[in-house]
Short mmCIF file of C-alpha atoms in Angstrom, two decimals:
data_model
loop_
_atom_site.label_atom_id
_atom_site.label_comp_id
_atom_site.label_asym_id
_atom_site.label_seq_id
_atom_site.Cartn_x
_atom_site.Cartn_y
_atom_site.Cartn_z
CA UNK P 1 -27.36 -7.00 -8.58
CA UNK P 2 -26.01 -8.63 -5.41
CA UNK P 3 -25.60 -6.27 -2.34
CA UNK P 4 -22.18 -5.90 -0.71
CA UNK P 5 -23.44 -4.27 2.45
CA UNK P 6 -26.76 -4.32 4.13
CA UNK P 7 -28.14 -2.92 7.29
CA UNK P 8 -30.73 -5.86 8.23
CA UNK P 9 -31.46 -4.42 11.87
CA UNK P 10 -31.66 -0.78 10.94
CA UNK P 11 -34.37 0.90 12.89
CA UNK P 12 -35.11 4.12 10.61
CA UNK P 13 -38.13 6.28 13.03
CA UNK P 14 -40.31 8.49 11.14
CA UNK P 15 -39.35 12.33 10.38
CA UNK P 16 -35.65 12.14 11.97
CA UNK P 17 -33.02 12.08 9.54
CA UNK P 18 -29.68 10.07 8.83
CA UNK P 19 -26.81 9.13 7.20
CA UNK P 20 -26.09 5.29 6.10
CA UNK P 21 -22.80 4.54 5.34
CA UNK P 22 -20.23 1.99 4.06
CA UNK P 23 -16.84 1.82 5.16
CA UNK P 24 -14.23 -0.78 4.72
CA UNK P 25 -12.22 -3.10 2.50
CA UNK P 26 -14.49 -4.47 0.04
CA UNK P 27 -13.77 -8.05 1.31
CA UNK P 28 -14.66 -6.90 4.72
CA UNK P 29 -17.24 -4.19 4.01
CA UNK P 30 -19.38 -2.93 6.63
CA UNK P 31 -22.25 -0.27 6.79
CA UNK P 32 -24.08 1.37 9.47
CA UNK P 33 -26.21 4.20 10.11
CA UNK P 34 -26.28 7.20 12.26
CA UNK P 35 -28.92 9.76 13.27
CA UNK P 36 -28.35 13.68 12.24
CA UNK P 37 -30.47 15.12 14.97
CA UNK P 38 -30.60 18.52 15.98
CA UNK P 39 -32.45 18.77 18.58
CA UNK P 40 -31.32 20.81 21.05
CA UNK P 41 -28.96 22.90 18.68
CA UNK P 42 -28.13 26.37 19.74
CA UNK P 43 -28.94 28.08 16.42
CA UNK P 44 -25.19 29.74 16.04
CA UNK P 45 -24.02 26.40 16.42
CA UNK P 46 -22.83 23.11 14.27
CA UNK P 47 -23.23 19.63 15.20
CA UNK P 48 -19.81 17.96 14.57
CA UNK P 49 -19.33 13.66 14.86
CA UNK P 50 -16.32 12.25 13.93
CA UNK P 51 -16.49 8.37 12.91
CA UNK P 52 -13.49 6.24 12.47
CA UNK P 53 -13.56 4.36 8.82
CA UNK P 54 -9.90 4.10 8.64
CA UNK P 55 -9.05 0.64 7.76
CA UNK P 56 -6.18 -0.25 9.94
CA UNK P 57 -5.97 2.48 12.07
CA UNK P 58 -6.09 1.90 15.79
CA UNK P 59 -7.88 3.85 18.23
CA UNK P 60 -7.55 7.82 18.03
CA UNK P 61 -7.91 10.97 19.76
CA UNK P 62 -9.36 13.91 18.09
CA UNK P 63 -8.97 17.37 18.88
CA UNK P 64 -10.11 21.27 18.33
CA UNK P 65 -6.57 22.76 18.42
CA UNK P 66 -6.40 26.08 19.11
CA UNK P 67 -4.42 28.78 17.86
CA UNK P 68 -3.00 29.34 21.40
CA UNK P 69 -3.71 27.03 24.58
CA UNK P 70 -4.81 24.01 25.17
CA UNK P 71 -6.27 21.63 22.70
CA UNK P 72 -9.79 20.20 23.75
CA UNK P 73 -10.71 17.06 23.31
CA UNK P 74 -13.90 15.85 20.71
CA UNK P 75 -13.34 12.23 20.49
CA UNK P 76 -11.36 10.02 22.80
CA UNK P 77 -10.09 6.06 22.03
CA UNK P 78 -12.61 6.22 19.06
CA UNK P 79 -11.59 2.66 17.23
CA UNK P 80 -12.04 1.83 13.78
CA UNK P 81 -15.82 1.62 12.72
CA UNK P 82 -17.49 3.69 15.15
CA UNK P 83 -18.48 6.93 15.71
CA UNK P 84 -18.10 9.41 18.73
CA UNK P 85 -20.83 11.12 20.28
CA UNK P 86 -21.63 14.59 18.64
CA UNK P 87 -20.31 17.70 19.81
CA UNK P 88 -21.69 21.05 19.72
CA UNK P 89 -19.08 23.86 18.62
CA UNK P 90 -19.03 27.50 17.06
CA UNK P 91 -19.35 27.48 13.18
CA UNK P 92 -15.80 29.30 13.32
CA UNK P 93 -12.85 28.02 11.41
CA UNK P 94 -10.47 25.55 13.66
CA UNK P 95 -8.06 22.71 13.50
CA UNK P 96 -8.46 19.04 13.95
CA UNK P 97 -6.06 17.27 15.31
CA UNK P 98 -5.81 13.83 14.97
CA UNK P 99 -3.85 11.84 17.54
CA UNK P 100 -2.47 8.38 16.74
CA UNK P 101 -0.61 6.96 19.15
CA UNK P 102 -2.39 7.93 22.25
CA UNK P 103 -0.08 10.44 23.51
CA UNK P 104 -1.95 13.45 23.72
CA UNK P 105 -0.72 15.29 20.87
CA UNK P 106 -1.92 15.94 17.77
CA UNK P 107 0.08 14.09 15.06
CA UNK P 108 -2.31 14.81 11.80
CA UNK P 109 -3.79 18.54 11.63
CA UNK P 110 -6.67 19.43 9.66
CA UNK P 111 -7.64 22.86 8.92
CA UNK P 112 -11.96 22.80 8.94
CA UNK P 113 -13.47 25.52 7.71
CA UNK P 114 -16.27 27.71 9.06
CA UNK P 115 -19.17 25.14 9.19
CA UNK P 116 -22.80 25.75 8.23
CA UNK P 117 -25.09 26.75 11.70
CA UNK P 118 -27.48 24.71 13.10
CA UNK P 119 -26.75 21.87 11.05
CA UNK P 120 -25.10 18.32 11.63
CA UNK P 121 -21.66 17.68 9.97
CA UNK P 122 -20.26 14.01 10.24
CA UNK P 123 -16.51 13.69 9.37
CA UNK P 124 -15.18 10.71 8.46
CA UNK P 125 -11.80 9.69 8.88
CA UNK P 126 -10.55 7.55 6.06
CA UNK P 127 -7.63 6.89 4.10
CA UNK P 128 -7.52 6.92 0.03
CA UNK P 129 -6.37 4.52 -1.99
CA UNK P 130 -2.79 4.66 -1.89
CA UNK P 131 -3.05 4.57 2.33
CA UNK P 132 -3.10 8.51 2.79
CA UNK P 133 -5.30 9.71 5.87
CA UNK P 134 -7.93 12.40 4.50
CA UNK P 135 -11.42 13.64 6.39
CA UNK P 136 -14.66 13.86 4.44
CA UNK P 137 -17.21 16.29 5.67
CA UNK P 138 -21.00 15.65 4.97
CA UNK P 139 -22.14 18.79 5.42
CA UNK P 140 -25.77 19.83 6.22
CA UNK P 141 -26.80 20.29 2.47
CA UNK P 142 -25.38 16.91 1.59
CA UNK P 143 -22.26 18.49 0.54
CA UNK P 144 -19.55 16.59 0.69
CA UNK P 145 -15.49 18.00 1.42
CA UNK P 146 -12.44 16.31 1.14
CA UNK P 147 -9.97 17.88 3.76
CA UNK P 148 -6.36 16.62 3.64
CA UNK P 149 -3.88 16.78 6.21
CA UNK P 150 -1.72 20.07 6.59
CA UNK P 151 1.88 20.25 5.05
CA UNK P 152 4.77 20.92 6.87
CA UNK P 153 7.74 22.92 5.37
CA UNK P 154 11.06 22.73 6.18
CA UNK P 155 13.82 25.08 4.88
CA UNK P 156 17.12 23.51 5.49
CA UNK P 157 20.36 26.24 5.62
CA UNK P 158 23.41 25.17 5.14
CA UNK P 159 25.93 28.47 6.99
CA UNK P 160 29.33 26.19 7.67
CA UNK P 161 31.70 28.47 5.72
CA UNK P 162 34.20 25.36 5.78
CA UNK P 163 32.19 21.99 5.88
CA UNK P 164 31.20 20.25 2.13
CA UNK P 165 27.73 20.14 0.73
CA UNK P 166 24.97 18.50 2.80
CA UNK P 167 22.06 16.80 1.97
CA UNK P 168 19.04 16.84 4.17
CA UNK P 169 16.86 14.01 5.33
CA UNK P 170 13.72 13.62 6.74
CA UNK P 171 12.59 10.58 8.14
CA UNK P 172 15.61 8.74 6.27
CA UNK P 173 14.18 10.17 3.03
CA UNK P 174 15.01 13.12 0.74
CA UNK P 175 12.08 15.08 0.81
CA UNK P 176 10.24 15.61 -2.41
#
């Protein structure tokens, strides 16, 4: 069989680990590799990188949003098909936010769940087939999680005593 992606210049060092990866339109496939290293990991701690493998996505901002305060930033201008330096946060539960247009709020929001300790956990940002954004969590064990953007709900009330029915819109659509 023919490959579709190779890594020719791939440096793999003796007892490290990594992850190789393929991202990408299959006419335009690309692959690359990162290291999982956790040296230097406080014990009660994960290792979190995000990588950008959306396929045309601009440059985002991720953050941890908390549930009160100030989000803080985890990845800043991180362009399609590379990866962001990796961060060292509590195994607690949090939020991702994903910012798209640069303007320092959140406009995806991920819920993550409490993460394994002292391990390395590379999330990719991707979309699926039909163009919906998604993450994918390798955890530690090899694991791997599909986490999909949080839903918003609206409930729409209608209290004029005197106007006719309404129909509400969301974006120009009715919603589902």
């Amino acid at each position: 069989s023919t490959a579709v992606a190779t890594l020719p210049n791939a440096l793999l060092e003796t007892d490290r680990d990594y992850t190789a990866f393929a991202f990408g339109k299959l006419a335009n496939i690309q692959a690359n590799a990162i290291e999982d290293s956790t040296q230097g990991l406080a014990t009660n701690n994960v290792r979190v990188r995000i990588v950008h493998a959306a396929d045309g996505v601009g440059a985002v901002n991720v953050y941890q949003v908390p549930a009160m305060g100030a989000a803080t930033a985890i990845a800043l201008n991180l362009r399609y098909g590379t990866f962001a330096m990796p961060v060292d946060l509590p195994t607690d539960a949090f939020v991702a936010g994903i910012d798209l247009d640069d303007d320092k709020s959140p406009d995806l929001l991920f819920d993550i769940p409490s993460l394994p300790r002292g391990t390395v956990v590379n999330v990719f940002a991707v979309l699926d087939s039909t163009g919906a954004p998604l993450l994918l969590a390798q955890l530690g064990n090899s694991t791997v999680a599909r986490l999909d953007p949080k839903k918003s709900e609206l409930r729409v009330l209608h209290l004029s005593p005197n106007a006719p029915p309404v129909k509400a819109f969301i974006d120009g659509e009715l919603p589902a």
